[in-house]
Short mmCIF file of C-alpha atoms and ligand atoms in Angstrom, two decimals:
data_model
loop_
_atom_site.label_atom_id
_atom_site.label_comp_id
_atom_site.label_asym_id
_atom_site.label_seq_id
_atom_site.Cartn_x
_atom_site.Cartn_y
_atom_site.Cartn_z
CA MET P 23 134.05 72.60 67.55
CA LEU P 24 136.18 72.82 70.75
CA GLN P 25 135.37 76.57 70.94
CA ARG P 26 131.71 75.61 71.61
CA PHE P 27 132.31 72.41 73.39
CA LEU P 28 134.90 73.45 76.03
CA PRO P 29 132.80 76.38 77.64
CA LEU P 30 129.81 74.00 77.61
CA ALA P 31 131.88 71.34 79.44
CA VAL P 32 132.82 73.91 82.08
CA LYS P 33 129.08 74.60 82.77
CA ILE P 34 128.14 70.94 82.90
CA ARG P 35 131.05 70.29 85.39
CA LYS P 36 129.69 73.04 87.59
CA ARG P 37 126.02 72.05 87.49
CA HIS P 38 126.19 68.23 87.05
CA PRO P 39 129.57 66.89 88.09
CA GLY P 40 128.47 63.30 87.97
CA VAL P 41 127.34 63.63 84.33
CA PHE P 42 130.49 65.51 83.51
CA TYR P 43 132.82 62.82 84.82
CA PHE P 44 130.88 60.10 83.09
CA LEU P 45 131.12 61.93 79.63
CA ALA P 46 134.75 62.83 80.39
CA ARG P 47 135.65 59.13 80.66
CA ILE P 48 133.94 58.27 77.54
CA ALA P 49 135.50 61.31 75.63
CA LYS P 50 139.04 60.40 76.91
CA ARG P 51 138.68 56.85 75.69
CA PHE P 52 137.54 57.69 72.22
CA PHE P 53 138.85 61.24 71.50
CA GLY P 54 141.80 61.36 73.77
CA GLN P 55 144.38 62.33 71.22
CA THR P 56 142.19 64.85 69.60
CA LEU P 57 141.26 66.49 72.98
CA GLY P 58 144.95 66.42 74.05
CA VAL P 59 144.20 64.93 77.45
CA PHE P 60 146.81 64.05 79.95
CA PRO P 61 148.05 61.43 81.28
CA ARG P 62 148.09 59.48 78.12
CA ILE P 63 149.46 56.16 76.89
CA LEU P 64 152.94 56.78 75.46
CA GLY P 65 153.93 53.20 74.66
CA ASN P 66 152.75 49.68 75.26
CA GLU P 67 151.61 50.24 78.97
CA VAL P 68 148.62 47.91 78.70
CA GLU P 69 150.58 45.02 77.31
CA ALA P 70 153.50 45.56 79.91
CA VAL P 71 151.06 45.61 82.75
CA THR P 72 149.28 42.48 81.42
CA GLU P 73 152.61 40.56 81.20
CA ILE P 74 153.57 41.51 84.80
CA LEU P 75 150.12 40.44 86.15
CA ARG P 76 150.51 37.10 84.31
CA SER P 77 153.95 36.63 86.02
CA SER P 78 154.50 35.67 89.62
CA GLN P 79 156.43 38.79 90.55
CA TRP P 80 154.23 41.78 91.43
CA ASN P 81 156.34 43.22 94.03
CA MET P 82 159.87 44.63 94.11
CA ALA P 83 161.52 41.72 95.85
CA TYR P 84 164.68 39.52 95.82
CA GLY P 85 165.92 38.41 92.54
CA ARG P 86 167.66 39.72 89.49
CA GLY P 87 166.46 41.11 86.09
CA LEU P 88 163.21 42.41 87.63
CA VAL P 89 161.22 45.00 85.92
CA HIS P 90 162.18 47.81 88.26
CA GLU P 91 165.85 47.04 87.76
CA ARG P 92 165.35 47.49 83.97
CA LEU P 93 163.50 50.68 84.65
CA GLU P 94 166.37 51.94 86.84
CA ALA P 95 168.97 51.15 84.13
CA GLU P 96 167.06 52.89 81.48
CA PHE P 97 166.13 55.86 83.77
CA SER P 98 169.77 56.58 84.76
CA GLU P 99 170.74 56.42 81.18
CA PHE P 100 168.03 59.00 80.26
CA VAL P 101 169.19 61.36 83.01
CA GLY P 102 172.88 60.71 82.58
CA THR P 103 173.68 59.39 86.11
CA LYS P 104 175.33 56.14 87.18
CA HIS P 105 172.44 55.02 89.42
CA ALA P 106 168.76 55.27 89.67
CA VAL P 107 166.57 53.88 92.63
CA ALA P 108 162.92 53.38 92.10
CA VAL P 109 160.63 54.39 94.90
CA GLY P 110 156.96 54.81 95.67
CA SER P 111 156.56 58.52 95.23
CA GLY P 112 158.47 61.78 94.73
CA GLY P 113 157.88 62.69 98.40
CA MET P 114 159.37 59.44 99.49
CA ALA P 115 162.33 60.08 97.11
CA LEU P 116 162.99 63.41 98.87
CA GLN P 117 162.70 62.09 102.52
CA MET P 118 164.79 59.00 101.76
CA SER P 119 167.37 61.12 100.17
CA LEU P 120 167.76 63.47 103.02
CA ARG P 121 168.19 60.57 105.42
CA ALA P 122 170.79 58.80 103.12
CA LEU P 123 172.70 62.07 102.89
CA GLY P 124 173.12 62.05 106.65
CA LEU P 125 170.65 64.91 107.71
CA LYS P 126 169.36 64.42 111.22
CA PRO P 127 166.72 66.13 113.44
CA GLY P 128 167.67 69.73 113.99
CA ASP P 129 169.34 70.01 110.63
CA GLU P 130 167.80 72.31 108.18
CA ALA P 131 167.13 72.24 104.35
CA ILE P 132 166.48 75.44 102.33
CA HIS P 133 163.95 75.45 99.54
CA GLN P 134 161.83 78.04 97.79
CA VAL P 135 158.71 79.11 99.76
CA ASP P 136 156.20 78.52 96.92
CA THR P 137 157.02 75.03 95.65
CA CYS P 138 154.58 72.15 96.25
CA SER P 139 153.97 71.84 100.00
CA ALA P 140 154.94 68.12 99.47
CA THR P 141 158.51 69.31 99.53
CA ALA P 142 158.19 70.82 102.98
CA MET P 143 156.22 67.87 104.27
CA ALA P 144 158.86 65.39 102.90
CA VAL P 145 161.62 67.42 104.55
CA MET P 146 159.83 67.37 107.96
CA ASN P 147 158.94 63.61 107.55
CA ALA P 148 162.70 62.98 107.29
CA GLY P 149 162.98 64.76 110.63
CA VAL P 150 164.58 67.82 108.99
CA THR P 151 163.54 71.49 109.32
CA PRO P 152 162.48 73.32 106.09
CA ILE P 153 163.74 76.84 105.82
CA PHE P 154 161.88 78.92 103.11
CA ALA P 155 163.55 81.29 100.79
CA ASP P 156 162.19 83.83 98.34
CA ILE P 157 162.17 83.59 94.65
CA SER P 158 163.57 85.59 91.73
CA GLU P 159 160.84 87.33 89.66
CA GLN P 160 162.82 86.63 86.53
CA THR P 161 162.93 82.82 86.92
CA PHE P 162 160.11 82.29 89.50
CA MET P 163 162.62 80.04 91.21
CA LEU P 164 165.17 80.47 94.10
CA ASP P 165 166.64 83.94 94.66
CA CYS P 166 170.31 83.11 95.10
CA ALA P 167 171.03 86.06 97.31
CA ASP P 168 168.05 85.29 99.54
CA VAL P 169 169.33 81.68 99.86
CA GLN P 170 172.71 82.98 101.02
CA ARG P 171 171.14 85.12 103.63
CA ARG P 172 169.17 82.36 105.11
CA ILE P 173 171.95 79.80 105.50
CA GLY P 174 172.57 79.24 109.22
CA GLY P 175 174.67 76.99 111.46
CA GLN P 176 172.42 74.01 111.11
CA THR P 177 171.69 74.32 107.43
CA LYS P 178 172.90 71.11 105.73
CA ALA P 179 171.05 70.94 102.44
CA LEU P 180 169.83 73.07 99.60
CA ILE P 181 166.85 71.84 97.56
CA ALA P 182 166.40 73.38 94.05
CA THR P 183 163.01 72.80 92.40
CA HIS P 184 162.84 72.88 88.69
CA MET P 185 159.34 74.37 88.76
CA TRP P 186 156.94 73.15 86.22
CA GLY P 187 159.76 71.91 84.07
CA ASN P 188 161.69 75.06 83.80
CA PRO P 189 165.45 74.62 84.56
CA GLU P 190 166.80 76.15 87.79
CA ASP P 191 170.14 77.83 87.82
CA VAL P 192 172.02 74.73 88.82
CA SER P 193 175.46 76.28 88.34
CA LYS P 194 175.01 79.05 90.89
CA LEU P 195 173.08 76.94 93.34
CA ARG P 196 175.48 74.11 93.25
CA GLN P 197 178.30 76.60 93.81
CA ILE P 198 176.46 78.08 96.84
CA ALA P 199 175.97 74.57 98.22
CA HIS P 200 179.55 73.67 97.78
CA ASP P 201 180.80 76.85 99.34
CA ASN P 202 178.73 76.30 102.32
CA GLY P 203 179.22 72.64 102.74
CA LEU P 204 175.57 71.82 101.92
CA ARG P 205 174.32 68.72 100.20
CA PHE P 206 172.56 69.70 96.83
CA VAL P 207 169.22 68.16 96.07
CA GLU P 208 167.48 68.64 92.71
CA ASP P 209 163.66 68.36 93.11
CA THR P 210 163.00 67.33 89.56
CA CYS P 211 159.51 66.03 90.29
CA LEU P 212 157.94 68.33 87.64
CA ALA P 213 160.89 68.38 85.16
CA LEU P 214 161.84 65.10 83.63
CA GLY P 215 163.54 65.92 80.26
CA ALA P 216 164.43 69.49 81.10
CA ILE P 217 167.86 70.69 80.34
CA ALA P 218 169.82 72.61 83.01
CA ALA P 219 173.25 74.04 82.12
CA GLY P 220 173.44 71.84 79.21
CA LYS P 221 172.68 68.52 80.83
CA PRO P 222 169.52 66.80 81.98
CA ALA P 223 167.98 68.36 85.02
CA GLY P 224 168.50 65.92 88.02
CA CYS P 225 172.05 64.90 87.15
CA TRP P 226 173.66 67.85 88.90
CA GLY P 227 172.74 67.24 92.55
CA ASP P 228 174.05 64.83 95.15
CA VAL P 229 170.69 63.37 94.26
CA GLY P 230 167.92 64.25 91.81
CA VAL P 231 164.45 63.19 92.73
CA PHE P 232 161.56 62.50 90.37
CA SER P 233 157.77 61.82 90.71
CA PHE P 234 155.52 59.79 88.56
CA GLY P 235 152.31 60.96 90.24
CA CYS P 236 149.54 63.26 89.22
CA LEU P 237 150.38 66.12 86.72
CA LYS P 238 153.97 64.90 86.52
CA PRO P 239 155.87 64.52 83.06
CA ILE P 240 155.50 60.77 82.96
CA GLN P 241 152.78 59.09 85.11
CA THR P 242 152.27 55.59 86.58
CA GLY P 243 149.55 56.34 88.99
CA GLU P 244 151.98 56.90 91.74
CA GLY P 245 155.79 56.36 91.86
CA GLY P 246 159.19 58.05 91.90
CA MET P 247 162.86 57.84 91.30
CA ILE P 248 166.17 58.97 92.84
CA VAL P 249 169.23 59.41 90.75
CA THR P 250 172.85 59.75 91.88
CA ASN P 251 176.43 59.22 90.76
CA ASP P 252 177.34 57.97 94.24
CA GLU P 253 177.40 54.13 94.47
CA ALA P 254 177.54 54.04 98.25
CA LEU P 255 174.47 56.38 98.44
CA ALA P 256 172.59 54.29 95.97
CA LYS P 257 173.16 51.24 98.17
CA GLU P 258 171.98 53.05 101.20
CA LEU P 259 168.91 54.31 99.37
CA ARG P 260 168.00 50.74 98.21
CA SER P 261 168.29 49.55 101.71
CA LEU P 262 166.23 52.51 103.01
CA ARG P 263 163.33 51.67 100.76
CA HIS P 264 163.13 48.16 102.39
CA TRP P 265 162.52 49.54 105.97
CA GLY P 266 166.23 49.90 106.25
CA ASP P 267 166.94 46.11 105.93
CA ARG P 268 170.52 45.67 104.91
CA THR P 269 170.31 41.99 103.80
CA ILE P 270 170.23 42.47 100.13
CA GLU P 271 172.65 45.34 99.73
CA PHE P 272 175.11 44.66 102.58
CA GLY P 273 174.69 40.85 103.23
CA VAL P 274 173.79 41.46 106.85
CA ARG P 275 170.41 41.01 108.39
CA ASP P 276 170.36 44.22 110.36
CA VAL P 277 168.83 47.75 110.39
CA THR P 278 170.99 50.84 111.20
CA GLN P 279 168.57 53.77 110.25
CA LEU P 280 165.00 54.72 110.76
CA ALA P 281 163.46 53.97 107.33
CA TRP P 282 160.27 53.46 105.44
CA ASN P 283 158.58 51.25 102.86
CA GLY P 284 159.73 53.18 99.79
CA ARG P 285 159.21 50.41 97.30
CA MET P 286 157.60 50.70 93.80
CA SER P 287 155.53 47.80 92.52
CA GLU P 288 156.70 45.82 89.56
CA ILE P 289 153.37 46.74 87.92
CA LEU P 290 154.20 50.46 88.07
CA ALA P 291 157.65 49.93 87.03
CA GLY P 292 156.31 48.26 83.97
CA ILE P 293 154.13 51.33 83.17
CA ALA P 294 157.02 53.70 83.87
CA ARG P 295 159.32 51.93 81.27
CA GLU P 296 156.76 52.37 78.60
CA GLN P 297 156.03 56.00 79.58
CA LEU P 298 159.73 56.66 79.53
CA ARG P 299 160.17 55.09 76.14
CA GLY P 300 157.42 57.19 74.48
CA TYR P 301 158.42 60.41 76.43
CA PRO P 302 160.93 61.84 74.06
CA GLY P 303 158.38 61.98 71.17
CA HIS P 304 155.80 63.42 73.50
CA LEU P 305 158.06 66.09 74.70
CA GLU P 306 159.20 67.12 71.22
CA GLU P 307 155.60 67.48 70.13
CA LEU P 308 154.80 69.57 73.23
CA ARG P 309 157.86 71.81 72.85
CA ALA P 310 157.10 72.41 69.11
CA ARG P 311 153.45 73.63 69.96
CA VAL P 312 154.88 75.88 72.87
CA ALA P 313 157.56 77.31 70.62
CA ASP P 314 154.91 78.19 68.13
CA PHE P 315 152.78 79.75 70.75
CA ARG P 316 155.75 81.76 72.03
CA SER P 317 156.60 83.19 68.54
CA ALA P 318 152.93 83.93 67.83
CA TYR P 319 152.48 86.07 71.00
CA ALA P 320 156.09 87.54 71.21
CA ASP P 321 154.83 91.05 70.78
CA CYS P 322 151.66 90.73 72.64
CA PRO P 323 151.82 93.40 75.47
CA GLY P 324 151.24 92.34 78.95
CA PHE P 325 152.54 88.72 79.07
CA SER P 326 155.64 86.84 78.39
CA MET P 327 156.82 83.22 78.83
CA VAL P 328 158.98 82.39 81.88
CA LEU P 329 161.46 79.62 81.03
CA GLY P 330 163.77 79.58 84.10
CA ALA P 331 167.40 80.01 83.95
CA THR P 332 168.04 79.45 80.28
CA ASP P 333 165.27 81.13 78.44
CA SER P 334 165.10 78.35 75.76
CA VAL P 335 161.96 76.40 74.87
CA PRO P 336 163.92 73.22 74.12
CA SER P 337 165.34 73.25 77.76
CA SER P 338 161.92 73.16 79.48
CA ALA P 339 159.65 70.13 80.08
CA PHE P 340 156.53 72.27 80.23
CA THR P 341 154.55 70.42 82.87
CA GLN P 342 152.73 73.80 82.84
CA VAL P 343 153.49 76.67 80.50
CA VAL P 344 154.41 79.52 82.83
CA LEU P 345 153.59 83.14 81.97
CA ARG P 346 154.38 86.45 83.56
CA LEU P 347 151.61 89.02 83.43
CA GLU P 348 151.93 92.73 83.70
CA GLU P 349 148.46 93.74 84.78
CA SER P 350 148.82 97.39 83.71
CA ALA P 351 149.93 96.52 80.14
CA PHE P 352 147.43 93.70 79.85
CA GLY P 353 144.42 95.55 81.02
CA LEU P 354 143.07 92.77 83.23
CA SER P 355 144.10 91.62 86.62
CA LYS P 356 145.34 88.11 87.21
CA ARG P 357 142.03 87.27 89.00
CA GLU P 358 139.94 88.54 86.15
CA LEU P 359 142.12 86.66 83.57
CA MET P 360 141.83 83.46 85.49
CA ASP P 361 138.04 83.74 85.71
CA PHE P 362 137.84 84.42 81.94
CA LEU P 363 140.02 81.51 81.13
CA GLY P 364 137.93 79.25 83.54
CA GLN P 365 134.63 80.23 81.86
CA SER P 366 136.14 79.70 78.39
CA GLY P 367 137.37 76.18 79.12
CA VAL P 368 141.10 76.92 79.09
CA PRO P 369 142.82 74.79 81.81
CA HIS P 370 145.11 76.96 83.78
CA TRP P 371 146.55 77.56 87.36
CA HIS P 372 148.89 79.76 89.32
CA ALA P 373 152.52 79.69 88.15
CA ASN P 374 153.83 78.76 91.51
CA PHE P 375 152.06 77.23 94.56
CA GLU P 376 150.67 79.32 97.47
CA LEU P 377 153.36 80.23 99.91
CA ILE P 378 153.94 77.28 102.13
CA ASN P 379 154.23 79.44 105.24
CA THR P 380 150.75 80.69 104.67
CA LEU P 381 149.21 77.24 105.05
CA SER P 382 147.57 76.71 108.53
CA PHE P 383 150.21 74.07 109.67
CA PHE P 384 153.08 76.55 109.24
CA ARG P 385 151.17 79.79 109.95
CA GLY P 386 149.89 78.54 113.29
CA ASP P 387 151.80 76.52 115.94
CA ALA P 388 151.08 72.96 114.63
CA TRP P 389 154.64 72.61 113.18
CA ARG P 390 156.13 73.05 116.66
CA ASP P 391 154.99 69.54 117.65
CA TRP P 392 157.19 68.00 114.84
CA ILE P 393 160.50 70.06 114.96
CA LEU P 394 162.37 68.01 117.48
CA ARG P 395 165.55 70.10 117.82
CA GLY P 396 167.28 73.20 116.63
CA ASP P 397 166.89 76.83 116.79
CA ILE P 398 163.08 77.16 117.15
CA ASP P 399 163.12 80.90 117.27
CA ARG P 400 164.90 81.08 113.91
CA VAL P 401 162.32 78.55 112.42
CA ALA P 402 159.43 80.60 113.93
CA ALA P 403 160.96 83.79 112.31
CA ASN P 404 161.28 82.07 108.96
CA ASN P 405 157.69 80.73 109.12
CA SER P 406 156.22 84.15 109.93
CA GLY P 407 158.54 85.99 107.64
CA SER P 408 157.57 87.83 104.37
CA PHE P 409 158.64 86.70 100.94
CA PRO P 410 157.72 89.77 98.86
CA ALA P 411 158.64 88.40 95.39
CA ALA P 412 156.78 85.08 95.93
CA GLU P 413 153.83 87.02 97.24
CA ARG P 414 153.64 89.22 94.16
CA VAL P 415 153.97 86.23 91.79
CA TYR P 416 151.13 84.45 93.44
CA ALA P 417 148.85 87.44 93.76
CA GLN P 418 149.53 89.26 90.45
CA SER P 419 152.11 88.07 87.94
CA GLY P 420 152.37 84.31 87.79
CA LEU P 421 149.97 82.33 85.52
CA GLY P 422 150.30 78.67 84.38
CA LEU P 423 148.69 77.38 81.22
CA SER P 424 148.08 73.62 81.66
CA LYS P 425 150.09 71.35 79.40
CA SER P 426 146.87 69.97 77.92
CA ASN P 427 146.39 73.25 75.96
CA PHE P 428 149.42 72.24 73.94
CA LEU P 429 148.71 68.56 73.45
CA SER P 430 146.56 68.75 70.30
CA ASP P 431 146.19 71.19 67.44
CA GLY P 432 142.53 71.61 68.38
CA ASN P 433 143.28 72.68 71.91
CA ARG P 434 145.97 75.06 70.75
CA ARG P 435 143.44 76.57 68.26
CA HIS P 436 140.98 76.97 71.07
CA LEU P 437 143.69 78.72 73.13
CA ASP P 438 144.22 81.15 70.28
CA THR P 439 140.50 81.99 69.89
CA VAL P 440 140.20 82.64 73.60
CA ILE P 441 143.25 84.86 73.68
CA GLN P 442 141.93 86.84 70.69
CA SER P 443 138.61 87.44 72.39
CA LEU P 444 140.50 88.32 75.56
CA SER P 445 142.56 90.88 73.60
CA ARG P 446 139.26 92.51 72.45
CA LYS P 447 137.98 92.47 76.06
CA SER P 448 141.10 93.93 77.61
CA GLY P 449 141.75 96.32 74.82
CA SER P 450 145.40 95.24 74.43
C1 PLP E 506 157.83 69.95 93.16
C2 PLP E 506 157.37 68.77 93.78
N1 PLP E 506 158.12 67.98 94.65
C3 PLP E 506 157.66 66.90 95.23
C4 PLP E 506 156.35 66.41 94.95
C5 PLP E 506 155.87 65.12 95.68
O1 PLP E 506 155.70 64.11 94.79
P1 PLP E 506 154.64 62.95 95.00
O2 PLP E 506 153.30 63.43 95.00
O3 PLP E 506 154.94 61.84 94.02
O4 PLP E 506 155.05 62.45 96.50
C6 PLP E 506 155.48 67.09 94.14
C7 PLP E 506 154.12 66.59 93.85
O5 PLP E 506 153.18 67.04 93.59
C8 PLP E 506 156.06 68.30 93.49
O6 PLP E 506 155.24 68.99 92.64
#
């Protein structure tokens, strides 16, 4: 049924978007599990929200035993760190972390050039300068040699992104950070539940940051989390999320840092607790379907699965299933393949984001108004530099199959049918 329905849905969305979104709302409500839509209810979210709305405490505020505190305890246990600090978004988690770790204007943080632009924005909103590094074509994440080349006198932090749930090479990157006196930040926004070097992603850094926003492993509308083993840092972070006020954490009514409203609402904390409770089962089901897909197409020429530093299905959180294409073996270009998948109703995207330095803000001069100090010529050279591996991955070899393809047997069967017709088309 889906084979006929999904291509038709694509046509309706193009021609009559209003009708499409009306029907999609109904379909999600009544056939959500069959259609494998995401986000989805993973526990008792509705009841949890109702209970909080009936209480008098909607905001994260003074008191003990609040919902966000229970969430923080459960989350830190899940990731295996001593502390967790609930915040309003993943970007806020990043910028608060850099400030709490002591980075100041003029300091630099290195991250991969083709992660979500939110990372570079958060770095800059913390007053810090992003320095972009190229990626490895094996993992689609940081190229360690390129990172080392780009470390300069003002570099103070290294941000490793576990792209789309695949684990980064935390052992190597942590060592590089340690050897060069850099703070190590794990951007785990897309990777809750991933396993890096045998432990949960996020637990290796001075901090690990998470997002509960759109497309993320668990979702609460918006929201985020910072994890750390450093108690003093956790205290500083909790103060930073209240505009820097030190009354609750330090017993002094004072402000010592430039800060933000980084709070998470109790209502969202209630949703997050239920999402987290149901997440292991959800992830297990997802991984089983991806493992089956991987073995079914193991010998298919022209594409292979990219799983990050460990090459193991049970180590990834699969926020997208990332594929590497070899156009010559496959018989179709990436663009042709993406068009075909789009027309066939298979949700997909690029493996990595467009290179951040190609976005107008960084390509032109707009960034210059916001970098307050530091070696501006070095930053300009980085922004206008070339990142050949990331360029190739974006233009030719990196494809992401959306997680929803693996959230129901029907969606998975539809994917099979499309790949089979594709093989006939490409002759592979
Ligand atoms: C890798 C990565 N880091 C950070 C963020 C920022 O998270 P948020 O949108 O919750 O601020 C995102 C969001 O899309 C992301 O994909």
